[in-house]
Tab-separated table of N, CA, C and O in Angstrom:
chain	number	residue	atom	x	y	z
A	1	UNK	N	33.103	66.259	43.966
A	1	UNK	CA	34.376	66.907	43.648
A	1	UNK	C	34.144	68.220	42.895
A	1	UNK	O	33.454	68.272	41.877
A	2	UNK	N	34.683	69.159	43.383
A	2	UNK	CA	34.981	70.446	42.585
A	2	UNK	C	36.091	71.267	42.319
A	2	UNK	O	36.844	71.251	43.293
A	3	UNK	N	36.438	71.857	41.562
A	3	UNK	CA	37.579	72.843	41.651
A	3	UNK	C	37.474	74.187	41.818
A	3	UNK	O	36.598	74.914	41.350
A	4	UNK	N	38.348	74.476	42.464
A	4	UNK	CA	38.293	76.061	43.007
A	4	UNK	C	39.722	77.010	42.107
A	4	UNK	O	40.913	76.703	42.048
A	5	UNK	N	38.893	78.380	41.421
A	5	UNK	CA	39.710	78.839	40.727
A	5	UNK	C	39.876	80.416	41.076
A	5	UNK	O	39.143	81.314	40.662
A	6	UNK	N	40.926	80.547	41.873
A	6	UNK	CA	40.435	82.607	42.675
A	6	UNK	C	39.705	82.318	43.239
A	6	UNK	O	39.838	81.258	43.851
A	7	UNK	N	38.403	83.145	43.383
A	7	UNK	CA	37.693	82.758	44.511
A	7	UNK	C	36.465	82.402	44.145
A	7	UNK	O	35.419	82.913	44.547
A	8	UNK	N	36.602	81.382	43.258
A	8	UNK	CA	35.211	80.597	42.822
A	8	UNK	C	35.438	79.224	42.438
A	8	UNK	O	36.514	78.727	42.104
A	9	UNK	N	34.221	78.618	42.528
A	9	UNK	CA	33.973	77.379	42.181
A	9	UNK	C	33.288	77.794	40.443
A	9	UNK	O	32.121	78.100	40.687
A	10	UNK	N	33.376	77.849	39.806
A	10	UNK	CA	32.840	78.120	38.028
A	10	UNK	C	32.235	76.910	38.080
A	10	UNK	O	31.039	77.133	37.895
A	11	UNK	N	32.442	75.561	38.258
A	11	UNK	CA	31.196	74.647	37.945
A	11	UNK	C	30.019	74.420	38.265
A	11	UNK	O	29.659	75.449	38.835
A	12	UNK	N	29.262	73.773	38.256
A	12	UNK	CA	28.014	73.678	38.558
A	12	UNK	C	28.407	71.953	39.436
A	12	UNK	O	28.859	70.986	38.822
A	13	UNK	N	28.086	71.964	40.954
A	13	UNK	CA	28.203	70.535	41.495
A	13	UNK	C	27.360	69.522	41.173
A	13	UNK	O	27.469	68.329	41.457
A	14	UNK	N	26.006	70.413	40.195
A	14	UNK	CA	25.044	69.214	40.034
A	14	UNK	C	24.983	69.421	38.163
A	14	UNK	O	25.498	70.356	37.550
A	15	UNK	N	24.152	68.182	37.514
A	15	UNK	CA	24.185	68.043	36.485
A	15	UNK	C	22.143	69.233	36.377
A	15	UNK	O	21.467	69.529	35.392
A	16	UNK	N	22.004	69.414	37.320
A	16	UNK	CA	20.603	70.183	36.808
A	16	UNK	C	20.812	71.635	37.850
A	16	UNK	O	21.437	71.702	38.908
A	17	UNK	N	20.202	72.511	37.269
A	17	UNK	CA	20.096	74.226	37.236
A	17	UNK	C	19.382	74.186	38.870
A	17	UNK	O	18.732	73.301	39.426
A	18	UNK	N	19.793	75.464	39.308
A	18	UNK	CA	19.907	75.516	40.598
A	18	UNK	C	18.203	76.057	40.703
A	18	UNK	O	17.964	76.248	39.511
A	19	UNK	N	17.028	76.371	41.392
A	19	UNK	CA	16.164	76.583	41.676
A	19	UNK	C	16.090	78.003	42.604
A	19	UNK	O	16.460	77.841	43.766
A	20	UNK	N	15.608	79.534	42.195
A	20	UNK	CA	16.022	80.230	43.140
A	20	UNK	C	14.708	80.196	44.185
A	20	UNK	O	14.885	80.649	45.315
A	21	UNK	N	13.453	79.687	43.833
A	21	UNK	CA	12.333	79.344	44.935
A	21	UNK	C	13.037	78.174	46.378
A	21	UNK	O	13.058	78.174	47.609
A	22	UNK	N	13.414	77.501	45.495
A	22	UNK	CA	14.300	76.536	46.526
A	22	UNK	C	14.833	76.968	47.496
A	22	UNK	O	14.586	76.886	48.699
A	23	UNK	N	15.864	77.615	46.710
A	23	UNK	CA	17.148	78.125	47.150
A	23	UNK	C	16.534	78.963	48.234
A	23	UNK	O	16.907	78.651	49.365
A	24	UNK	N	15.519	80.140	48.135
A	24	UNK	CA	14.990	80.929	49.019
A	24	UNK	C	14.404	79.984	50.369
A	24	UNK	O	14.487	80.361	51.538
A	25	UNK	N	13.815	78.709	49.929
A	25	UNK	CA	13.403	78.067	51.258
A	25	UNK	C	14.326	77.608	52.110
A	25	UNK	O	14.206	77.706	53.332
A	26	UNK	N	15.607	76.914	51.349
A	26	UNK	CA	16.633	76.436	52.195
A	26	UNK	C	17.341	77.812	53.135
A	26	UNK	O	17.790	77.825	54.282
A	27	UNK	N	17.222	78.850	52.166
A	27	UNK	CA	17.606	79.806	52.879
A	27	UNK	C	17.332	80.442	54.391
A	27	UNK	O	17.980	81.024	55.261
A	28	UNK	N	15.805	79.917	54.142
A	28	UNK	CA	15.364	80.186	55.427
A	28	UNK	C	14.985	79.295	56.207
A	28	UNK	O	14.465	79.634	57.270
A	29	UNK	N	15.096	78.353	55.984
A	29	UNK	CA	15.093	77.006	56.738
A	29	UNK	C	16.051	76.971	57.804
A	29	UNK	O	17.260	77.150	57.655
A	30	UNK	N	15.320	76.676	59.154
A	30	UNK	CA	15.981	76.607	60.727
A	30	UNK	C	16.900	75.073	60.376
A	30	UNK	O	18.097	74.915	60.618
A	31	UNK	N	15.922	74.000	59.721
A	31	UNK	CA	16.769	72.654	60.147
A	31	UNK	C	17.978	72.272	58.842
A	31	UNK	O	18.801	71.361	58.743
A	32	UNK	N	17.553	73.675	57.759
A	32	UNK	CA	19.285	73.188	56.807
A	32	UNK	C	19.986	74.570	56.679
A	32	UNK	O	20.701	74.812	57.651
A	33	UNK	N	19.963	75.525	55.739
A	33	UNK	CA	20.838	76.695	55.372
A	33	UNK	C	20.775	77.591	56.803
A	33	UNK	O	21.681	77.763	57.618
A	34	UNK	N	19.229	78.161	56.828
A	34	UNK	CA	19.320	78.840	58.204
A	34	UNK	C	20.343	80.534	58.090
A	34	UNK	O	20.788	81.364	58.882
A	35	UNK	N	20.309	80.310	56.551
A	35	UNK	CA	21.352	82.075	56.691
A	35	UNK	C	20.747	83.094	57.289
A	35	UNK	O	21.375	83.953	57.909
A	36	UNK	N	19.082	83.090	57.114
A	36	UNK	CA	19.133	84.216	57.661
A	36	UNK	C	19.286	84.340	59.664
A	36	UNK	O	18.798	85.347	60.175
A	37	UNK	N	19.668	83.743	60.189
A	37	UNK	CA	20.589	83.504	61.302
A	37	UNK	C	21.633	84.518	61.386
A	37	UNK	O	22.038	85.233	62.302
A	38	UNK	N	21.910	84.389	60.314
A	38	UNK	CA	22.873	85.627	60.195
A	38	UNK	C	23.332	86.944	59.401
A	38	UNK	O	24.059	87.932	59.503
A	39	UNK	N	22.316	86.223	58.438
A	39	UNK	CA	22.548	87.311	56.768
A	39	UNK	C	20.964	88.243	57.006
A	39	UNK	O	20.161	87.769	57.809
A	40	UNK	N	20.633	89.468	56.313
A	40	UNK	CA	19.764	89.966	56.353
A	40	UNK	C	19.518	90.481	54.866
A	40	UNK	O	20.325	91.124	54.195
A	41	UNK	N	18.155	90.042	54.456
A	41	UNK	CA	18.182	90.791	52.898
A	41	UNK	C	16.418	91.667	53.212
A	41	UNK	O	15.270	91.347	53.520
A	42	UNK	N	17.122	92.751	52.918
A	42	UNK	CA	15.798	93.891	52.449
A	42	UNK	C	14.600	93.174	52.270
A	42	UNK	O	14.893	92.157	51.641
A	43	UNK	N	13.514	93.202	52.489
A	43	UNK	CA	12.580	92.856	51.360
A	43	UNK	C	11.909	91.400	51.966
A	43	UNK	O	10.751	90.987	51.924
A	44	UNK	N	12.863	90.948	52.411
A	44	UNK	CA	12.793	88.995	52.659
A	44	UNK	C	11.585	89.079	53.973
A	44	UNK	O	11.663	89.639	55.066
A	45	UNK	N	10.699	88.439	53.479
A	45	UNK	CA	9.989	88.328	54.891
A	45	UNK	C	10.223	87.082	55.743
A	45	UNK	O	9.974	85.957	55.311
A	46	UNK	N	10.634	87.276	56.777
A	46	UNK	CA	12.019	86.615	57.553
A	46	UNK	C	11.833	87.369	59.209
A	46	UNK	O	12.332	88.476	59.412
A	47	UNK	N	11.352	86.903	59.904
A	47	UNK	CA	11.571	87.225	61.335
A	47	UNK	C	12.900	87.054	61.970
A	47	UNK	O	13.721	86.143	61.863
A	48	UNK	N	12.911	88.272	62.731
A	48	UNK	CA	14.535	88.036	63.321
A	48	UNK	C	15.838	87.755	61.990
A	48	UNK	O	16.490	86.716	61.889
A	49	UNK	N	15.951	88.827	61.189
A	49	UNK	CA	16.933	88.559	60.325
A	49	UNK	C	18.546	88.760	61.010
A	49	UNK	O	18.750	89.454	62.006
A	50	UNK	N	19.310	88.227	60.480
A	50	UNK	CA	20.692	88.265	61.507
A	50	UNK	C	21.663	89.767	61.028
A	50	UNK	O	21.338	90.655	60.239
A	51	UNK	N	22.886	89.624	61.816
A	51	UNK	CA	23.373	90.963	61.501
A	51	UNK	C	25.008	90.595	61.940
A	51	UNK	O	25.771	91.517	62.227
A	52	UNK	N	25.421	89.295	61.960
A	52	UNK	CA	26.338	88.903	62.620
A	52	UNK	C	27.335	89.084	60.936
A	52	UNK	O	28.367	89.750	60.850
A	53	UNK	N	26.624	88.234	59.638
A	53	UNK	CA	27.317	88.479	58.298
A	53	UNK	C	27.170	89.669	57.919
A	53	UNK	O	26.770	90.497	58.737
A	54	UNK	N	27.482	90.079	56.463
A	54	UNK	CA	26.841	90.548	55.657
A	54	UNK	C	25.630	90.603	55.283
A	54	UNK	O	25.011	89.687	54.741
A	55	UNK	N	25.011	92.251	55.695
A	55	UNK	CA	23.762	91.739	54.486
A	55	UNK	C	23.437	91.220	52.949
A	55	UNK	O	24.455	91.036	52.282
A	56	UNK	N	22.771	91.079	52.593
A	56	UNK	CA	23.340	90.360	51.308
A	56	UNK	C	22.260	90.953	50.271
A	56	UNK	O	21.713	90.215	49.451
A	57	UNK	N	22.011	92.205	50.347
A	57	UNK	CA	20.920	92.851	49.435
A	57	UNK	C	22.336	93.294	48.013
A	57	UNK	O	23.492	93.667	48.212
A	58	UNK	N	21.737	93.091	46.893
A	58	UNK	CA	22.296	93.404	45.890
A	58	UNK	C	24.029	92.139	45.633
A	58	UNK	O	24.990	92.180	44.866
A	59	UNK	N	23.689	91.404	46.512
A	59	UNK	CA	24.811	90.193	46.284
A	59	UNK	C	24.996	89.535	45.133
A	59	UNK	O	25.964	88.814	44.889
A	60	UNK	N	23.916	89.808	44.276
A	60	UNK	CA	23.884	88.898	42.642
A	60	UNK	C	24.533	89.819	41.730
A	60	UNK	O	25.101	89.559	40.670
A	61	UNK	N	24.339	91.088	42.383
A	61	UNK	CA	24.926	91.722	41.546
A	61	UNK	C	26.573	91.977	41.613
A	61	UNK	O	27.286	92.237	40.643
A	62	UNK	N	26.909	91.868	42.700
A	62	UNK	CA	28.366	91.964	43.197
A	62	UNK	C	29.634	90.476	43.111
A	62	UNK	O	30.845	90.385	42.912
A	63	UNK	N	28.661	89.646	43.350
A	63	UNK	CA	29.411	88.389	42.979
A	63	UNK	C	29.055	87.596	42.105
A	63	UNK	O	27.839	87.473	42.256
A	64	UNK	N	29.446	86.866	41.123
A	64	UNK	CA	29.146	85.591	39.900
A	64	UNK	C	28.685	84.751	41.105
A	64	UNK	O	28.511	84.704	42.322
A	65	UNK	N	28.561	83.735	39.195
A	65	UNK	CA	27.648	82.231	40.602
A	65	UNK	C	28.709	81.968	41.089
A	65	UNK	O	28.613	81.874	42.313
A	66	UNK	N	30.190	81.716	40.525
A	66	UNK	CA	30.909	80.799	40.664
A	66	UNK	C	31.800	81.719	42.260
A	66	UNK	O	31.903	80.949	43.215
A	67	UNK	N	32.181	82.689	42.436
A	67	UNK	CA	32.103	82.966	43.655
A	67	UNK	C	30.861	82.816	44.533
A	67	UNK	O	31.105	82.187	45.562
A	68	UNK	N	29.557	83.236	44.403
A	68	UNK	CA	28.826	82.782	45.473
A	68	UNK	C	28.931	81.160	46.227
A	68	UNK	O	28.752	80.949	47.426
A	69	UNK	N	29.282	80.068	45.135
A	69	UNK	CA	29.469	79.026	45.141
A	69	UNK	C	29.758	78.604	46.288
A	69	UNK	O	29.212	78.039	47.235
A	70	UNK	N	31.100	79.151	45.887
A	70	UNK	CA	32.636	78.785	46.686
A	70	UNK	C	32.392	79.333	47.961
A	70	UNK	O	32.874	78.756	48.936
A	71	UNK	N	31.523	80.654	48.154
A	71	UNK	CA	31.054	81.277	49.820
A	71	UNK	C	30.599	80.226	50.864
A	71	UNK	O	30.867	80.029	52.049
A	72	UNK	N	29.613	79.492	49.727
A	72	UNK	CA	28.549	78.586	50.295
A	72	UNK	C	29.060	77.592	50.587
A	72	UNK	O	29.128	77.259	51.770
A	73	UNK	N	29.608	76.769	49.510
A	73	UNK	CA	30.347	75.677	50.217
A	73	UNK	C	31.380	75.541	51.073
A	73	UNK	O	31.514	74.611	51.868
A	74	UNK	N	32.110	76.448	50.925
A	74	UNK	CA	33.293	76.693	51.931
A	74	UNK	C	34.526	77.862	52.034
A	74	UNK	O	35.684	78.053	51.662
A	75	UNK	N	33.579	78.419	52.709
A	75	UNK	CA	34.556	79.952	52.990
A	75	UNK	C	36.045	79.811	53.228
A	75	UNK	O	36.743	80.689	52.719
A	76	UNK	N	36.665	78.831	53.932
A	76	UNK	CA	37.218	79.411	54.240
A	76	UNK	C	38.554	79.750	53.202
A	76	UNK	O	39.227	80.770	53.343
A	77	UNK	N	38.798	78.813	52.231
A	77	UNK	CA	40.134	79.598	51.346
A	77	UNK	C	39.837	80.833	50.826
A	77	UNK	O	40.400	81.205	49.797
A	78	UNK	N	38.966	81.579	51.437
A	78	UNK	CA	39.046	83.350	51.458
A	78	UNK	C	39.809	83.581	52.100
A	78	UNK	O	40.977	83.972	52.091
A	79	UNK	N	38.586	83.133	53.134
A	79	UNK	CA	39.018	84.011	55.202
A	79	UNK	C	39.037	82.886	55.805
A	79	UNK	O	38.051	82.422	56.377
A	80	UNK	N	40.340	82.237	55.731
A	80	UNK	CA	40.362	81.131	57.067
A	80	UNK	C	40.079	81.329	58.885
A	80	UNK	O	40.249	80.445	59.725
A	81	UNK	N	39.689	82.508	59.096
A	81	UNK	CA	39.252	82.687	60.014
A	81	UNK	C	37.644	83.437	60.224
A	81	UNK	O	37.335	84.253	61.092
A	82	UNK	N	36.813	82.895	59.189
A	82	UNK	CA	35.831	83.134	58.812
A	82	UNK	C	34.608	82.214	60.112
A	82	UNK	O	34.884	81.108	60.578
A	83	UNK	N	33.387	82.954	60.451
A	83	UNK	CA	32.776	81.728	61.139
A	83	UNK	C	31.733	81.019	60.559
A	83	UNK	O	31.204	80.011	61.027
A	84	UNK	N	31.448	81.610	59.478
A	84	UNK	CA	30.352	81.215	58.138
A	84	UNK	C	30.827	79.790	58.093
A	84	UNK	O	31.871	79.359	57.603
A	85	UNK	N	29.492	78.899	58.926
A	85	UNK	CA	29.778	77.108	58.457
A	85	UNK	C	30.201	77.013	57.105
A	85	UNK	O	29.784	77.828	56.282
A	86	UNK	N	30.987	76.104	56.788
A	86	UNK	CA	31.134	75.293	55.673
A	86	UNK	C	29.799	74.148	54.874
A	86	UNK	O	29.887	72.925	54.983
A	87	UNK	N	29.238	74.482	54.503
A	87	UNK	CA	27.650	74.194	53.899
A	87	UNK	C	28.135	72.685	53.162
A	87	UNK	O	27.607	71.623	53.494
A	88	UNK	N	28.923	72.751	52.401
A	88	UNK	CA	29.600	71.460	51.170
A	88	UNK	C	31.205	70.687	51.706
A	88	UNK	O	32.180	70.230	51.109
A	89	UNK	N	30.873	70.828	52.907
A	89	UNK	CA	32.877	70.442	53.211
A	89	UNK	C	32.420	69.344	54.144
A	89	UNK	O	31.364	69.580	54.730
A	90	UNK	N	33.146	67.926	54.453
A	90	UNK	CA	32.996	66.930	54.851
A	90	UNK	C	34.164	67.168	55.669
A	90	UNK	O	33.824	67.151	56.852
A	91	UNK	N	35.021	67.317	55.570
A	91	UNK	CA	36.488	66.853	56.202
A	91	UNK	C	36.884	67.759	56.911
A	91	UNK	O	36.383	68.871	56.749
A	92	UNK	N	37.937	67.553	57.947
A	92	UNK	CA	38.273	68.875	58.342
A	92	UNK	C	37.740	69.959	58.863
A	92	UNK	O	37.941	71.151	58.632
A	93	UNK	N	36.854	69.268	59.782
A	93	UNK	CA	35.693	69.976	60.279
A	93	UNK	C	36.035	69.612	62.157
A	93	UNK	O	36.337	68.526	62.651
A	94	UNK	N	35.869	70.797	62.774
A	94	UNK	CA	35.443	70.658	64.474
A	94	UNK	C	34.519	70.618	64.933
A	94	UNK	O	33.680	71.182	64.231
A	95	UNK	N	33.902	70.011	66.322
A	95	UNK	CA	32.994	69.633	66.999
A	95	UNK	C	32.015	69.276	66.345
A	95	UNK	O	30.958	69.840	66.630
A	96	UNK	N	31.999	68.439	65.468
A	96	UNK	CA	30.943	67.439	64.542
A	96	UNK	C	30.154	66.056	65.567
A	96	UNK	O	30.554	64.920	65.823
A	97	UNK	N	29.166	66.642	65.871
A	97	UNK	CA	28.643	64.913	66.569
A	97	UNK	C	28.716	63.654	65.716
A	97	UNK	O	28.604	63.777	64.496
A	98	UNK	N	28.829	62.895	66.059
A	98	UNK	CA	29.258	61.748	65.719
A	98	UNK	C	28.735	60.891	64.437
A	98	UNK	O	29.282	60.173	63.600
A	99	UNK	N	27.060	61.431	64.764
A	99	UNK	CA	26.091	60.796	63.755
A	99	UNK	C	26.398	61.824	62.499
A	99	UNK	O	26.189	61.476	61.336
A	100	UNK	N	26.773	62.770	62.754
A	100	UNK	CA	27.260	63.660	61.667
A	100	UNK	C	28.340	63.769	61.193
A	100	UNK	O	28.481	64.805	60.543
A	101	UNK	N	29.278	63.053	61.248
A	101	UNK	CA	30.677	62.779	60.306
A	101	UNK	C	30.930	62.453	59.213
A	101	UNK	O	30.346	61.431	58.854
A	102	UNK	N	31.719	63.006	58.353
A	102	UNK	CA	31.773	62.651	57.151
A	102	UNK	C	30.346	63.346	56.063
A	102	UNK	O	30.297	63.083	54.861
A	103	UNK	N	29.504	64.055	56.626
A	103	UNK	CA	28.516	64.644	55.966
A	103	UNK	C	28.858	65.722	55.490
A	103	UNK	O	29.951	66.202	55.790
A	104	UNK	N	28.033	66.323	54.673
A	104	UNK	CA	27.993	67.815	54.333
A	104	UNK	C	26.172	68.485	54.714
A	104	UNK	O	25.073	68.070	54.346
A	105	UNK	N	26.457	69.308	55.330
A	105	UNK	CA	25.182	70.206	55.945
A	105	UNK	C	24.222	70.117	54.595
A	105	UNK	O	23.075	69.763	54.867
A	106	UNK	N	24.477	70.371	53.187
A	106	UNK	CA	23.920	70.618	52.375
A	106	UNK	C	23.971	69.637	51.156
A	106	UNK	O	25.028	69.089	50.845
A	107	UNK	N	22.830	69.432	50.489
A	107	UNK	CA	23.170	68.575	49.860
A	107	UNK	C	23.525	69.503	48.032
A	107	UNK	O	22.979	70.497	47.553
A	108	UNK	N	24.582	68.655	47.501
A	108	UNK	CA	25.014	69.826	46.121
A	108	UNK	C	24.264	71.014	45.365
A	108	UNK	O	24.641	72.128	45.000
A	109	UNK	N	22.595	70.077	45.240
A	109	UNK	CA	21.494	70.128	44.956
A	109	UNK	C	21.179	71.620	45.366
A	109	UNK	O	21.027	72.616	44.658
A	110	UNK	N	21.124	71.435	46.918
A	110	UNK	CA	20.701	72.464	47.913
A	110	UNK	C	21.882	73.906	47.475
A	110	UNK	O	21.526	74.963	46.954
A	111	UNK	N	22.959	73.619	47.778
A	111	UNK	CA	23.968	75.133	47.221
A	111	UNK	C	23.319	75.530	45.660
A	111	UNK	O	22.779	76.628	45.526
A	112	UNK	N	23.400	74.620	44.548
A	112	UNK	CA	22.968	75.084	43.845
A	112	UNK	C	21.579	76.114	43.748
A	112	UNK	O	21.595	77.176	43.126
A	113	UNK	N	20.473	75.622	44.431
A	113	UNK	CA	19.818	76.011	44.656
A	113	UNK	C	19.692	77.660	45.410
A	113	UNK	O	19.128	78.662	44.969
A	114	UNK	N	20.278	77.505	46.400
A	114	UNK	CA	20.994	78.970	47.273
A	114	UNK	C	21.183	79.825	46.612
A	114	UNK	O	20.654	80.936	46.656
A	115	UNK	N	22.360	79.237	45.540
A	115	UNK	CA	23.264	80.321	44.638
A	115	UNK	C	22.442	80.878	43.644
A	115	UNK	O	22.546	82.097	43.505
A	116	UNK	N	21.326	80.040	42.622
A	116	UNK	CA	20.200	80.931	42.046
A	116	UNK	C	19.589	81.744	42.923
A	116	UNK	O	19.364	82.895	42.547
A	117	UNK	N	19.272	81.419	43.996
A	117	UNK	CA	18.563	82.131	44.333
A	117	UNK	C	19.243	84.098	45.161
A	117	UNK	O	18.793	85.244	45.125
A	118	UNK	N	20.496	83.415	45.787
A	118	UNK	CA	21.562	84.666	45.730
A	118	UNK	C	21.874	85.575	44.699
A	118	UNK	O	22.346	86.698	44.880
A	119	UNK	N	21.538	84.949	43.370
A	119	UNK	CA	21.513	85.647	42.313
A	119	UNK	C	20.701	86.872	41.751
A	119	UNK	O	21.071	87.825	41.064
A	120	UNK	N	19.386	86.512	42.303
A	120	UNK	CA	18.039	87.024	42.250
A	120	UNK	C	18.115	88.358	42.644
A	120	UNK	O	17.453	89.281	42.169
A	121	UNK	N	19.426	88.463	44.040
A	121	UNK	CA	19.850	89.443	44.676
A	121	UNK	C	20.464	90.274	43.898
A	121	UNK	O	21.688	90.335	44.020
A	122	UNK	N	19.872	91.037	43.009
A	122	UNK	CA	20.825	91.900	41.905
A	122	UNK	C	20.114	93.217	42.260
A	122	UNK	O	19.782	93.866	41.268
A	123	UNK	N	19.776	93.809	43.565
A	123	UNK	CA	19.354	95.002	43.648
A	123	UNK	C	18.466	95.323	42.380
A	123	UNK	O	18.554	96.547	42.282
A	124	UNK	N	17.737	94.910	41.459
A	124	UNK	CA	16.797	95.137	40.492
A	124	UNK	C	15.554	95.200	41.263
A	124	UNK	O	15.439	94.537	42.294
A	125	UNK	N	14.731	95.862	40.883
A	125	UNK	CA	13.000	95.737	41.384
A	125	UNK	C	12.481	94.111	41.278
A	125	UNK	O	13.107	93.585	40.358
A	126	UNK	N	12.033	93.653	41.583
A	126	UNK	CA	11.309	92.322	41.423
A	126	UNK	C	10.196	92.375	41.232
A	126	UNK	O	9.544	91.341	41.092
């Protein structure tokens, strides 16, 4: 359970700190996050980066956690006509195979993780 306030989630879904090494693997991970499918960040060594989203260079700096959050888990009370999967949303979901109902793509753990690591994205030198 979370609450959504404007266009963020402000809590944290897990009781421990998000990981931005993590977060960077799920990121690029084909069998869970998989953003860069569609997102492209400067710098990321990443074959075939996507171009369908936003790039997302300097994103830590432009959005809090608690909006990145809310991106990740579920776009759409932005842009309900958004095509960015829903990462944290169980319900209310189309063409879900069967063995996959009632799931969420990500586990809380995993967004948290993302969102440190989206953070990292503050256009600063590294």
């Amino acid at each position: 359970p979370f609450a959504i306030f404007g266009d963020a989630i402000p809590a944290s879904l897990t009781e421990s700190v998000g990981d931005a090494d993590r977060g960077q693997a799920v990121f690029l991970d084909r069998d869970r996050g998989h953003c860069v499918l569609c997102h492209a960040v400067d710098g990321l060594e990443a074959r075939f980066q996507g171009n369908v989203g936003p790039a997302l260079d300097g994103i830590g700096a432009r959005l809090n956690e608690g909006q990145l959050r809310l991106r990740v888990v579920d776009y759409t009370p932005i842009d309900p006509n958004v095509i960015m999967p829903s990462y944290f949303r169980s319900d209310n979901l189309h063409q879900v195979g069967q063995a996959y109902e009632g799931q969420t793509v990500l586990s809380a753990q995993e967004v948290e993780d993302i969102v440190a690591y989206l953070m990292t994205l503050d256009g600063a030198p590294s």
